[in-house]
Amino acid sequence: MANKKRIETICVQGGYTPKNGEPRQIPIYQSTTFKYDTSEDMGKLFDLEASGYFYTRLANPTNDYVAKKLCELEGGSAGMLTSSGQAANFYSVFNIANNGDHVIACSAIYGGTFNLFDVTMRKMGIDFTFVSPDSTEEELNKAFKPNTKAVFGETIANPACCVLDIELFAKVAHAHGVPLIIDNTFATPINCRPIEWGADIVTHSTTKYIDGHGSGVGGAIIDAGKFDWDKYADKFPGLTTPDESYHGITYTKKFGLGGAFITKATAQLMRDFGSIQSPQNAYYVNLGLESLHLRMKRHAENGQKVAEFLNNHPKIERVNYCGLPTDKYYKLGQKYLPNGSCGVLAFLVKGTRKDAETLMKNLKVAAIETHVADARTCCLHPASATHRQMNDEQLKQAGITPTLIRYSCGIENADDLIEDLAQALEKI
Ligand SMILES: *Cc1c(COP(=O)(O)O)cnc(C)c1O
């Protein structure tokens, strides 16, 4: 593409440009392997001397069309798809942090990511410090250690709905010579492009809004290509010194700052862990991307209308949604998400755990699911689902209020969502 196209056009046409007589829609390369005329041809691929495909555990053309579109949407230099959002976040950190290293992560992040960091990656010898999303520059500075390799946060936190001050986190990370990794799942590149605010690596659970139809689990990593690994070569030897498993190539030398991170994640982590997205699922992700700009507009409009309704309802104690002027994150929302945030909000019902259960039981349009960020409205009461084994005191310690409900507005008519909530609230 000669000129940089606008975001809506990239959603529809980015990543794949068919040549004369080729399929208009991206082909699904449902093939584990690829044929070559000579062993020399294939040898060059194994040495990373030539680019091409040889085995779908590492890379597949269908996935790469979709990764390229996502990369264009986020304004990055290179991208890759993974089998899940969990795999994307794991790779994004493990690609630069090893046994003995330390990573700073925002405490308001998705529970699955928190477990990955706090339990599983600790077992791998990587230490984590969790900081408040509301940390000041001074507080953030204090969290750094000589072995810190990255800072991690979410644009809009799942499920707390706080908005991260990406510019501040990027500034502090860069002052300490490490990259900022941002999980942009809830905002999507339609409503926020973290790279424009200084983020270095962007991750996604494409399972959520990007797919949008609850059809396939998937993830993605996009590199901004701006972080100067060579300037901090001692911190990032995996990128700046020879990789013996590829005949001694050095990723930053061979692929430049724009290609080093994603090439290493593909050549080493995909090769060894194999968390590849199936080409069939990549095709669904692409279908989702084609309408992402239309859907996000409606998700955010519905989120705003439902948040306003709940915020004015006498049986609701509090609503967390950055589009409400009374919300703690309103100002950050206006800065980072000027076109709207997303469809997910969290609210507290006045009363007890049982009152929240009564509300949930009586909802007819919104379905009870663990899923979020889907075309269909869904909701979850953590105290009676994901955290049901805990009593009220234990819930409090876990930072979950017994009456908290996470509500994810789909793209239905907002009046139907509001009427549904109104009748269920009457039952309390
Ligand atoms: C769901 C989610 C993940 C995990 O993604 P999966 O595709 O379920 O593995 C990571 N981050 C955020 C913000 C999420 O909402």
Coordinates of C-alpha atoms and ligand atoms in Angstrom, one line a residue:
M1 CA 0.0 0.0 0.0
A2 CA 1.5 3.3 -1.1
N3 CA -0.3 5.6 1.3
K4 CA -1.1 4.6 4.8
K5 CA -4.8 3.8 4.7
R6 CA -7.3 4.7 7.4
I7 CA -8.1 2.2 10.1
E8 CA -11.5 1.1 8.7
T9 CA -9.9 0.3 5.3
I10 CA -7.1 -1.7 7.0
C11 CA -9.8 -3.7 8.9
V12 CA -11.3 -4.7 5.6
Q13 CA -8.4 -4.9 3.3
G14 CA -5.1 -4.9 5.3
G15 CA -2.6 -7.8 5.4
Y16 CA -3.5 -9.5 2.1
T17 CA -3.5 -8.1 -1.4
P18 CA -4.4 -10.7 -4.0
K19 CA -2.6 -10.7 -7.3
N20 CA -4.3 -11.1 -10.7
G21 CA -6.7 -14.0 -10.6
E22 CA -6.0 -14.9 -6.9
P23 CA -8.8 -15.5 -4.3
R24 CA -10.4 -12.4 -3.0
Q25 CA -10.7 -13.8 0.5
I26 CA -7.6 -15.1 2.3
P27 CA -6.9 -18.8 1.5
I28 CA -6.8 -21.2 4.3
Y29 CA -3.5 -23.1 4.0
Q30 CA -4.7 -26.2 5.8
S31 CA -1.3 -27.9 5.4
T32 CA 1.2 -28.9 8.1
T33 CA 4.1 -28.9 5.6
F34 CA 5.5 -27.3 2.5
K35 CA 7.3 -28.8 -0.5
Y36 CA 10.8 -27.9 -1.8
D37 CA 12.7 -28.9 -4.9
T38 CA 16.1 -29.3 -3.2
S39 CA 17.4 -29.9 0.3
E40 CA 19.5 -26.7 -0.2
D41 CA 16.3 -24.7 -0.6
M42 CA 14.9 -26.1 2.6
G43 CA 18.3 -25.8 4.4
K44 CA 18.2 -22.0 3.8
L45 CA 14.9 -21.8 5.6
F46 CA 16.2 -23.8 8.6
D47 CA 19.2 -21.4 8.8
L48 CA 16.8 -18.4 8.6
E49 CA 18.8 -17.4 5.5
A50 CA 15.7 -17.4 3.3
S51 CA 12.1 -16.5 4.3
G52 CA 9.4 -19.1 3.6
Y53 CA 7.4 -21.8 5.3
F54 CA 8.3 -25.4 6.1
Y55 CA 6.2 -26.5 9.0
T56 CA 3.0 -25.1 10.5
R57 CA 4.2 -25.5 14.1
L58 CA 6.3 -22.4 13.4
A59 CA 4.4 -20.4 10.8
N60 CA 1.7 -20.6 8.2
P61 CA 0.8 -18.2 5.4
T62 CA -2.9 -17.8 6.5
N63 CA -1.8 -16.8 10.0
D64 CA 0.7 -14.4 8.5
Y65 CA -1.9 -12.5 6.4
V66 CA -3.9 -12.0 9.6
A67 CA -0.9 -11.1 11.7
K68 CA 0.1 -8.5 9.1
K69 CA -3.3 -6.9 9.1
L70 CA -3.2 -6.7 12.9
C71 CA 0.3 -5.3 12.7
E72 CA -1.0 -2.6 10.3
L73 CA -3.9 -1.8 12.6
E74 CA -1.6 -1.3 15.6
G75 CA 1.0 0.5 13.6
G76 CA 3.8 -2.0 14.3
S77 CA 6.7 -3.4 12.4
A78 CA 6.0 -7.2 12.7
G79 CA 3.4 -9.4 14.2
M80 CA 2.5 -13.1 14.9
L81 CA -0.6 -15.1 15.9
T82 CA -0.6 -17.5 18.8
S83 CA -3.0 -20.2 19.9
S84 CA -4.4 -18.1 22.7
G85 CA -4.1 -14.8 24.5
Q86 CA -2.3 -16.6 27.3
A87 CA 0.3 -17.9 24.8
A88 CA 0.7 -14.3 23.5
N89 CA 1.4 -12.9 26.9
F90 CA 3.7 -15.7 27.9
Y91 CA 5.7 -15.4 24.7
S92 CA 5.9 -11.6 25.0
V93 CA 7.5 -11.8 28.4
F94 CA 9.5 -15.0 28.0
N95 CA 11.1 -13.8 24.7
I96 CA 13.1 -11.3 26.8
A97 CA 13.0 -12.5 30.4
N98 CA 14.9 -15.6 31.6
N99 CA 15.5 -17.5 34.8
G100 CA 16.9 -14.9 37.3
D101 CA 15.2 -11.9 35.6
H102 CA 12.5 -9.6 37.0
V103 CA 9.4 -8.1 35.4
I104 CA 7.1 -5.3 36.7
A105 CA 3.4 -5.9 36.0
C106 CA 0.3 -3.9 36.8
S107 CA -1.7 -5.5 39.5
A108 CA -5.0 -4.8 37.7
I109 CA -4.7 -7.4 34.9
Y110 CA -6.7 -10.4 33.7
G111 CA -6.8 -13.2 36.3
G112 CA -5.3 -15.8 33.9
T113 CA -2.3 -13.5 33.2
F114 CA -1.9 -12.9 36.9
N115 CA -1.7 -16.6 37.5
L116 CA 0.7 -17.1 34.6
F117 CA 3.0 -14.5 36.0
D118 CA 2.6 -15.0 39.8
V119 CA 2.6 -18.9 39.8
T120 CA 3.8 -20.5 36.6
M121 CA 6.5 -18.1 35.5
R122 CA 7.8 -17.8 39.0
K123 CA 8.4 -21.5 38.8
M124 CA 10.6 -20.8 35.8
G125 CA 12.7 -18.5 38.0
I126 CA 11.3 -15.2 36.8
D127 CA 10.4 -12.7 39.6
F128 CA 7.5 -10.3 39.4
T129 CA 6.6 -7.1 41.2
F130 CA 3.0 -6.1 40.9
V131 CA 2.3 -2.3 41.0
S132 CA -1.0 -0.4 41.2
P133 CA -2.3 0.9 37.9
D134 CA -2.5 4.3 39.7
S135 CA 1.2 4.3 40.6
T136 CA 3.0 7.7 40.3
E137 CA 6.3 8.0 38.5
E138 CA 8.1 7.9 41.8
E139 CA 6.3 4.7 42.9
L140 CA 7.0 3.0 39.6
N141 CA 10.7 4.0 39.8
K142 CA 11.0 2.2 43.1
A143 CA 9.8 -1.1 41.6
F144 CA 12.8 -1.4 39.3
K145 CA 15.7 -3.8 40.0
P146 CA 19.0 -4.2 38.1
N147 CA 17.6 -7.4 36.5
T148 CA 14.2 -5.9 35.5
K149 CA 13.5 -6.7 31.8
A150 CA 10.0 -5.4 31.0
V151 CA 6.9 -3.6 32.3
F152 CA 3.5 -5.1 31.6
G153 CA -0.1 -3.7 31.8
E154 CA -3.5 -3.7 30.1
T155 CA -5.0 -0.7 28.3
I156 CA -8.4 -1.4 30.0
A157 CA -8.1 -3.9 32.8
N158 CA -10.2 -7.0 32.8
P159 CA -12.4 -7.0 34.9
A160 CA -11.6 -3.9 37.0
C161 CA -12.1 -1.6 34.0
C162 CA -9.3 0.8 35.0
V163 CA -7.5 2.7 32.3
L164 CA -3.7 2.6 32.3
D165 CA -1.6 5.8 31.9
I166 CA 0.3 4.2 29.0
E167 CA 2.4 7.3 28.3
L168 CA 3.6 7.5 32.0
F169 CA 4.4 3.7 32.1
A170 CA 6.3 3.9 28.8
K171 CA 8.3 6.9 30.0
V172 CA 9.4 5.2 33.2
A173 CA 10.1 1.9 31.4
H174 CA 12.3 3.6 28.8
A175 CA 14.1 5.6 31.5
H176 CA 15.2 2.2 32.9
G177 CA 16.1 0.8 29.5
V178 CA 13.3 -1.8 29.3
P179 CA 10.3 -2.1 26.9
L180 CA 6.6 -1.6 27.8
I181 CA 4.3 -4.5 26.9
I182 CA 0.6 -3.6 26.6
D183 CA -2.3 -6.1 26.5
N184 CA -4.7 -4.2 24.3
T185 CA -7.5 -6.8 24.2
F186 CA -10.4 -4.7 25.5
A187 CA -9.7 -1.4 23.7
T188 CA -8.7 -3.1 20.4
P189 CA -6.7 -1.0 17.9
I190 CA -10.0 0.7 16.9
N191 CA -10.2 2.6 20.2
C192 CA -6.6 2.8 21.3
R193 CA -3.2 2.1 19.6
P194 CA -0.7 1.8 22.5
I195 CA 2.3 2.1 20.2
E196 CA 1.3 5.8 19.5
W197 CA 1.6 6.4 23.3
G198 CA 5.0 4.7 23.6
A199 CA 4.3 1.0 24.0
D200 CA 6.9 -1.3 22.5
I201 CA 5.1 -4.6 22.3
V202 CA 1.3 -5.1 22.0
T203 CA -0.5 -8.3 22.8
H204 CA -4.1 -9.5 22.2
S205 CA -6.5 -12.2 23.2
T206 CA -8.2 -12.3 19.7
T207 CA -10.7 -14.6 21.4
K208 CA -12.5 -11.4 22.6
Y209 CA -13.6 -8.4 20.4
I210 CA -11.3 -9.2 17.5
D211 CA -13.0 -12.5 16.8
G212 CA -16.1 -11.1 18.4
H213 CA -18.4 -14.0 17.7
G214 CA -17.2 -16.5 20.3
S215 CA -15.9 -18.9 17.6
G216 CA -12.2 -19.4 18.2
V217 CA -9.6 -19.0 21.0
G218 CA -6.5 -17.1 19.8
G219 CA -3.9 -14.5 20.5
A220 CA -1.5 -12.1 18.8
I221 CA 1.8 -10.2 19.4
I222 CA 2.8 -7.0 17.6
D223 CA 6.2 -5.4 17.9
A224 CA 6.5 -1.6 17.4
G225 CA 10.0 -2.1 16.2
K226 CA 11.2 0.9 18.1
F227 CA 12.9 -0.5 21.2
D228 CA 16.7 -0.3 20.8
W229 CA 17.7 -3.7 22.1
D230 CA 21.3 -3.1 21.0
K231 CA 21.5 0.0 23.2
Y232 CA 20.8 -2.2 26.2
A233 CA 22.6 -5.2 24.7
D234 CA 23.7 -6.6 28.1
K235 CA 20.1 -6.8 29.3
F236 CA 18.8 -8.6 26.2
P237 CA 21.5 -11.2 25.2
G238 CA 18.8 -13.4 23.6
L239 CA 18.3 -10.7 20.9
T240 CA 21.8 -9.2 20.7
T241 CA 24.2 -12.2 20.9
P242 CA 24.5 -15.3 18.6
D243 CA 21.7 -18.0 18.8
E244 CA 23.6 -21.3 18.7
S245 CA 20.4 -23.1 17.7
Y246 CA 20.5 -21.2 14.4
H247 CA 24.2 -21.4 13.5
G248 CA 25.1 -18.3 15.5
I249 CA 22.8 -15.7 13.9
T250 CA 22.2 -12.5 16.0
Y251 CA 18.5 -11.4 15.7
T252 CA 19.1 -7.7 15.9
K253 CA 21.9 -7.8 13.4
K254 CA 20.1 -10.1 10.9
F255 CA 16.5 -8.8 11.2
G256 CA 17.0 -5.2 12.5
L257 CA 15.1 -3.6 15.3
G258 CA 11.8 -4.0 13.4
G259 CA 12.1 -7.8 13.0
A260 CA 14.3 -9.1 15.8
F261 CA 11.6 -9.6 18.5
I262 CA 9.0 -11.4 16.4
T263 CA 11.6 -13.5 14.5
K264 CA 13.1 -14.7 17.7
A265 CA 9.6 -15.5 19.2
T266 CA 8.8 -17.5 16.1
A267 CA 12.1 -19.2 15.5
Q268 CA 12.7 -20.2 19.2
L269 CA 9.4 -20.1 21.2
M270 CA 7.0 -21.4 18.4
R271 CA 9.6 -24.0 17.5
D272 CA 10.0 -25.2 21.1
F273 CA 6.5 -24.6 22.6
G274 CA 4.3 -24.8 19.5
S275 CA 1.5 -22.5 20.5
I276 CA 0.5 -21.9 16.9
Q277 CA -3.0 -20.7 16.0
S278 CA -4.7 -23.1 13.5
P279 CA -5.0 -21.6 10.0
Q280 CA -8.8 -22.2 10.2
N281 CA -9.0 -20.1 13.4
A282 CA -6.9 -17.4 11.8
Y283 CA -9.5 -17.2 9.0
Y284 CA -12.2 -16.6 11.6
V285 CA -10.0 -13.9 13.2
N286 CA -9.8 -12.2 9.9
L287 CA -13.6 -12.3 9.4
G288 CA -13.9 -10.7 12.8
L289 CA -11.4 -8.0 11.9
E290 CA -13.4 -7.1 8.7
S291 CA -16.2 -5.7 10.9
L292 CA -14.2 -4.8 14.1
H293 CA -14.5 -1.0 13.4
L294 CA -18.3 -1.3 13.1
R295 CA -18.8 -3.5 16.1
M296 CA -16.5 -1.6 18.5
K297 CA -18.5 1.6 17.8
R298 CA -21.7 -0.2 18.9
H299 CA -20.1 -2.0 21.8
A300 CA -18.9 1.3 23.2
E301 CA -22.3 3.0 22.6
N302 CA -24.1 0.2 24.4
G303 CA -21.6 0.2 27.2
Q304 CA -22.1 4.0 27.7
K305 CA -25.9 3.7 27.7
V306 CA -26.0 0.8 30.0
A307 CA -23.5 2.4 32.4
E308 CA -25.5 5.6 32.5
F309 CA -28.7 3.6 33.2
L310 CA -27.1 1.6 36.1
N311 CA -25.3 4.6 37.5
N312 CA -28.7 6.4 38.0
H313 CA -30.5 3.3 39.4
P314 CA -31.3 3.4 43.1
K315 CA -30.5 -0.3 43.6
I316 CA -27.0 0.1 42.2
E317 CA -24.1 1.1 44.5
R318 CA -21.4 1.9 41.9
V319 CA -20.5 1.4 38.2
N320 CA -17.0 1.1 36.9
Y321 CA -16.9 2.5 33.4
C322 CA -14.5 5.2 32.2
G323 CA -17.1 6.8 30.0
L324 CA -19.0 8.1 33.1
P325 CA -17.8 11.6 34.2
T326 CA -18.0 10.4 37.8
D327 CA -15.6 7.4 37.2
K328 CA -12.1 7.5 38.6
Y329 CA -10.7 6.8 35.1
Y330 CA -12.8 9.3 33.2
K331 CA -9.9 11.7 32.5
L332 CA -7.6 8.9 31.3
G333 CA -10.4 7.5 29.3
Q334 CA -10.9 10.8 27.5
K335 CA -7.2 10.9 26.8
Y336 CA -6.5 7.3 25.6
L337 CA -10.0 6.3 24.4
P338 CA -11.6 9.5 23.0
N339 CA -13.9 7.5 20.6
G340 CA -15.3 5.3 23.4
S341 CA -13.8 2.5 25.4
C342 CA -15.6 -0.9 25.0
G343 CA -18.7 -2.7 26.1
V344 CA -17.4 -4.2 29.4
L345 CA -18.4 -2.6 32.7
A346 CA -18.4 -3.7 36.3
F347 CA -21.0 -2.8 38.9
L348 CA -21.9 -3.4 42.5
V349 CA -25.5 -4.2 43.5
K350 CA -26.7 -2.6 46.7
G351 CA -27.3 -5.3 49.3
T352 CA -25.8 -8.8 49.6
R353 CA -24.3 -11.6 47.6
K354 CA -27.8 -13.1 47.4
D355 CA -29.2 -9.9 45.8
A356 CA -26.6 -10.0 43.1
E357 CA -27.5 -13.7 42.5
T358 CA -31.2 -12.7 42.2
L359 CA -30.3 -10.1 39.6
M360 CA -28.3 -12.6 37.6
K361 CA -31.0 -15.3 37.8
N362 CA -33.6 -13.0 36.3
L363 CA -31.6 -11.6 33.3
K364 CA -33.1 -12.9 30.1
V365 CA -31.2 -11.1 27.3
A366 CA -27.8 -11.2 29.0
A367 CA -26.4 -14.8 29.3
I368 CA -24.3 -16.0 32.2
E369 CA -20.9 -16.9 30.7
T370 CA -17.2 -16.8 31.7
H371 CA -16.6 -15.2 28.3
V372 CA -16.5 -11.4 27.7
A373 CA -16.2 -9.0 24.8
D374 CA -18.6 -10.8 22.4
A375 CA -21.3 -9.8 20.0
R376 CA -23.9 -11.3 22.5
T377 CA -24.3 -9.7 25.8
C378 CA -23.0 -11.8 28.7
C379 CA -22.3 -11.4 32.4
L380 CA -20.6 -13.0 35.3
H381 CA -21.0 -12.9 39.0
P382 CA -17.5 -13.9 40.3
A383 CA -18.8 -14.6 43.8
S384 CA -21.1 -17.4 42.5
A385 CA -18.9 -18.6 39.6
T386 CA -15.2 -18.2 39.3
H387 CA -14.7 -17.5 43.0
R388 CA -17.7 -19.4 44.5
Q389 CA -15.6 -21.5 46.9
M390 CA -14.7 -18.3 48.9
N391 CA -16.7 -16.8 51.7
D392 CA -17.3 -13.1 51.9
E393 CA -14.2 -12.5 54.0
Q394 CA -12.0 -14.4 51.5
L395 CA -13.5 -12.6 48.6
K396 CA -12.6 -9.3 50.2
Q397 CA -9.0 -10.4 50.6
A398 CA -9.0 -11.4 46.9
G399 CA -10.2 -7.9 46.1
I400 CA -13.6 -9.0 44.9
T401 CA -16.8 -7.5 46.3
P402 CA -19.5 -10.2 46.8
T403 CA -22.0 -8.0 44.9
L404 CA -19.7 -7.3 41.9
I405 CA -21.1 -8.2 38.5
R406 CA -19.1 -8.0 35.3
Y407 CA -21.4 -7.1 32.4
S408 CA -20.3 -7.2 28.8
C409 CA -22.5 -5.3 26.4
G410 CA -22.9 -7.0 23.0
I411 CA -24.1 -5.3 19.8
E412 CA -27.8 -5.8 20.4
N413 CA -30.2 -2.8 20.8
A414 CA -29.2 -1.0 24.1
D415 CA -32.9 -0.5 25.0
D416 CA -33.4 -4.3 25.2
L417 CA -30.3 -4.6 27.5
I418 CA -31.6 -1.8 29.7
E419 CA -35.2 -3.2 29.9
D420 CA -33.7 -6.6 30.7
L421 CA -31.6 -5.1 33.6
A422 CA -34.6 -3.0 34.8
Q423 CA -37.0 -6.0 35.1
A424 CA -34.3 -8.1 36.9
L425 CA -33.5 -5.2 39.3
E426 CA -37.2 -5.1 40.2
K427 CA -37.0 -8.7 41.5
I428 CA -34.5 -7.7 44.2
Ligands
LIG1 C1 -9.1 -13.3 28.0 C2 -8.0 -12.5 28.2 C3 -6.7 -13.0 28.1 C4 -6.4 -14.5 27.8 O1 -6.8 -14.8 26.5 P1 -7.2 -16.3 26.0 O2 -7.5 -16.1 24.6 O3 -8.4 -16.7 26.8 O4 -6.1 -17.2 26.3 C5 -5.6 -12.2 28.2 N1 -5.8 -10.9 28.5 C6 -7.0 -10.3 28.6 C7 -7.2 -8.9 28.8 C8 -8.1 -11.1 28.4 O5 -9.4 -10.6 28.5

